[in-house]
Amino acid sequence: MIDTWQPTTTGILRLPSGRLVRGRGLRRPLPEGPVPAFALYLLGHEPPAVAWESRWLRWPDFRLPADRADAADALREAWTRSATERVEVACGGGYGRTGTALACLAVLDGVPRQEAVAYVREHYARRAVETPWQRRFVARFA
């Protein structure tokens, strides 16, 4: 059974393959509706415990992941799980780190690296991927 988000749910990015991933800012309340089966939290500090399975990547605000190999592994896990589960990617505001991670998921889904930021800005949030080094991270992601 495929257990994914509804395409109309707020903050949902539809990848070219049809996979759905919710991006959000943790400073805002949890959206109504189903909770994620798996979440990837991108924060400079360990997030509070949640009732669903989650993974934390140390990723300070406006920066890049502290461990790039761990980040690549976590992003691949999120992408793989999004084929059959509700996956959420979140940081504090829901734009910079979350947008960067979503752009990397788009790359894994077949969007060319040089087009992934534009794809996420068009289909998720215009403000996604906030810094030049975040854009460069996506352009080099493989």
Coordinates of N, CA, C and O in Angstrom, one line a residue, residues 17-72:
S17 N 8.8 12.3 -10.6 CA 8.3 10.9 -10.6 C 7.0 10.7 -10.0 O 6.4 9.7 -10.0
G18 N 6.4 11.8 -9.4 CA 5.1 11.8 -8.7 C 5.3 11.6 -7.2 O 4.3 11.7 -6.5
R19 N 6.5 11.4 -6.7 CA 6.7 11.3 -5.2 C 6.3 12.6 -4.6 O 6.6 13.7 -5.2
L20 N 5.7 12.6 -3.4 CA 5.3 13.8 -2.7 C 6.1 13.9 -1.4 O 6.2 12.9 -0.7
V21 N 6.7 15.0 -1.1 CA 7.4 15.3 0.1 C 7.0 16.6 0.7 O 6.8 17.6 -0.1
R22 N 6.7 16.6 2.0 CA 6.2 17.8 2.6 C 7.5 18.6 3.2 O 8.3 18.0 3.9
G23 N 7.6 19.8 2.8 CA 8.5 20.7 3.4 C 7.8 21.7 4.4 O 6.7 22.1 4.1
R24 N 8.5 22.0 5.5 CA 7.9 22.9 6.4 C 8.9 23.6 7.3 O 10.0 23.1 7.5
G25 N 8.4 24.6 8.0 CA 9.2 25.3 9.0 C 8.8 24.9 10.4 O 7.6 24.9 10.7
L26 N 9.7 24.5 11.2 CA 9.3 24.0 12.5 C 8.9 25.1 13.5 O 8.3 24.8 14.5
R27 N 9.2 26.3 13.1 CA 8.7 27.4 14.0 C 7.2 27.7 13.8 O 6.6 28.4 14.6
R28 N 6.6 27.0 12.8 CA 5.1 27.1 12.7 C 4.5 25.9 13.2 O 5.1 24.8 13.3
P29 N 3.2 26.0 13.6 CA 2.5 24.8 14.1 C 2.5 23.6 13.1 O 2.5 23.8 11.9
L30 N 2.4 22.4 13.6 CA 2.2 21.3 12.8 C 1.0 21.4 11.9 O -0.1 21.7 12.5
P31 N 1.1 21.2 10.6 CA -0.2 21.3 9.8 C -1.2 20.3 10.2 O -0.9 19.2 10.7
E32 N -2.5 20.6 9.9 CA -3.5 19.6 10.2 C -3.4 18.5 9.2 O -2.8 18.7 8.1
G33 N -4.0 17.4 9.5 CA -3.9 16.2 8.6 C -3.0 15.2 9.1 O -2.5 15.2 10.2
P34 N -2.6 14.3 8.2 CA -1.8 13.1 8.6 C -0.4 13.6 9.0 O 0.2 14.6 8.5
V35 N 0.2 12.9 9.9 CA 1.6 13.1 10.3 C 2.5 12.3 9.4 O 2.1 11.4 8.8
P36 N 3.8 12.7 9.4 CA 4.7 12.0 8.5 C 5.0 10.6 9.1 O 4.8 10.3 10.3
A37 N 5.4 9.7 8.3 CA 5.9 8.4 8.7 C 7.4 8.5 9.0 O 7.9 7.8 9.9
F38 N 8.0 9.4 8.3 CA 9.5 9.7 8.5 C 9.7 11.2 8.2 O 9.2 11.8 7.3
A39 N 10.6 11.7 9.1 CA 10.9 13.2 8.9 C 12.4 13.3 9.0 O 13.1 12.6 9.8
L40 N 12.9 14.2 8.2 CA 14.3 14.6 8.2 C 14.4 16.1 8.7 O 13.9 17.0 8.0
Y41 N 15.0 16.3 9.9 CA 15.1 17.6 10.5 C 16.5 18.1 10.3 O 17.5 17.5 10.6
L42 N 16.5 19.4 9.8 CA 17.8 20.0 9.4 C 18.0 21.2 10.4 O 17.5 22.3 10.1
L43 N 18.7 21.0 11.5 CA 18.8 22.0 12.5 C 20.2 22.0 13.1 O 20.9 21.0 13.0
G44 N 20.6 23.1 13.6 CA 21.9 23.3 14.3 C 22.0 22.6 15.6 O 23.0 22.4 16.2
H45 N 20.8 22.2 16.2 CA 20.7 21.6 17.5 C 19.7 20.4 17.4 O 18.9 20.4 16.5
E46 N 19.8 19.5 18.3 CA 18.9 18.3 18.2 C 17.5 18.7 18.4 O 17.2 19.5 19.3
P47 N 16.6 18.3 17.5 CA 15.2 18.6 17.6 C 14.5 17.9 18.8 O 15.0 16.9 19.2
P48 N 13.3 18.4 19.2 CA 12.6 17.7 20.2 C 12.1 16.4 19.7 O 11.9 16.2 18.4
A49 N 11.8 15.5 20.5 CA 11.3 14.2 20.1 C 9.9 14.3 19.5 O 9.1 15.2 19.8
V50 N 9.6 13.4 18.5 CA 8.3 13.4 17.8 C 7.8 12.0 17.9 O 8.5 11.0 18.2
A51 N 6.5 11.8 17.6 CA 5.8 10.5 17.7 C 6.1 9.7 16.5 O 5.6 8.5 16.4
W52 N 6.8 10.2 15.5 CA 7.1 9.4 14.2 C 8.6 9.2 14.1 O 9.4 9.9 14.8
E53 N 9.0 8.4 13.2 CA 10.4 8.1 13.0 C 11.0 9.4 12.4 O 10.5 10.0 11.5
S54 N 12.2 9.7 12.9 CA 12.9 10.9 12.3 C 14.4 10.7 12.4 O 14.9 9.9 13.1
R55 N 15.0 11.6 11.6 CA 16.5 11.6 11.6 C 16.9 13.1 11.6 O 16.2 13.9 11.0
W56 N 17.9 13.4 12.4 CA 18.4 14.7 12.5 C 19.7 14.9 11.8 O 20.6 14.1 12.0
L57 N 19.8 15.9 11.0 CA 21.1 16.3 10.4 C 21.5 17.6 11.0 O 20.8 18.6 11.0
R58 N 22.7 17.7 11.6 CA 23.3 18.9 12.1 C 23.5 19.9 10.9 O 24.4 19.6 10.1
W59 N 22.7 20.9 10.8 CA 22.8 21.8 9.7 C 22.4 23.2 10.2 O 21.2 23.6 10.3
P60 N 23.4 24.0 10.6 CA 23.1 25.4 11.1 C 22.4 26.3 10.1 O 22.6 26.1 8.9
D61 N 21.6 27.2 10.7 CA 20.8 28.1 9.8 C 21.8 28.9 8.9 O 22.8 29.3 9.3
F62 N 21.3 29.0 7.6 CA 22.1 29.7 6.6 C 23.4 29.1 6.2 O 24.2 29.7 5.4
R63 N 23.6 27.9 6.6 CA 24.9 27.2 6.3 C 24.6 25.9 5.5 O 23.6 25.7 5.0
L64 N 25.6 25.0 5.6 CA 25.6 23.7 5.0 C 25.6 22.7 6.0 O 26.0 22.9 7.1
P65 N 25.3 21.4 5.7 CA 25.4 20.3 6.6 C 26.8 20.2 7.2 O 27.8 20.3 6.5
A66 N 26.8 19.9 8.5 CA 28.1 19.7 9.2 C 28.9 18.5 8.6 O 30.1 18.5 8.5
D67 N 28.1 17.4 8.2 CA 28.7 16.2 7.7 C 28.1 15.9 6.3 O 26.9 15.5 6.2
R68 N 28.8 16.2 5.2 CA 28.2 16.1 3.9 C 27.9 14.6 3.5 O 26.9 14.4 2.8
A69 N 28.7 13.7 4.0 CA 28.4 12.3 3.7 C 27.2 11.8 4.4 O 26.3 11.1 3.8
D70 N 27.0 12.2 5.6 CA 25.8 11.9 6.4 C 24.6 12.6 5.7 O 23.5 12.0 5.6
A71 N 24.7 13.8 5.2 CA 23.7 14.5 4.6 C 23.2 13.8 3.3 O 22.0 13.6 3.1
A72 N 24.2 13.3 2.5 CA 23.9 12.6 1.3 C 23.1 11.3 1.6 O 22.1 11.0 0.9

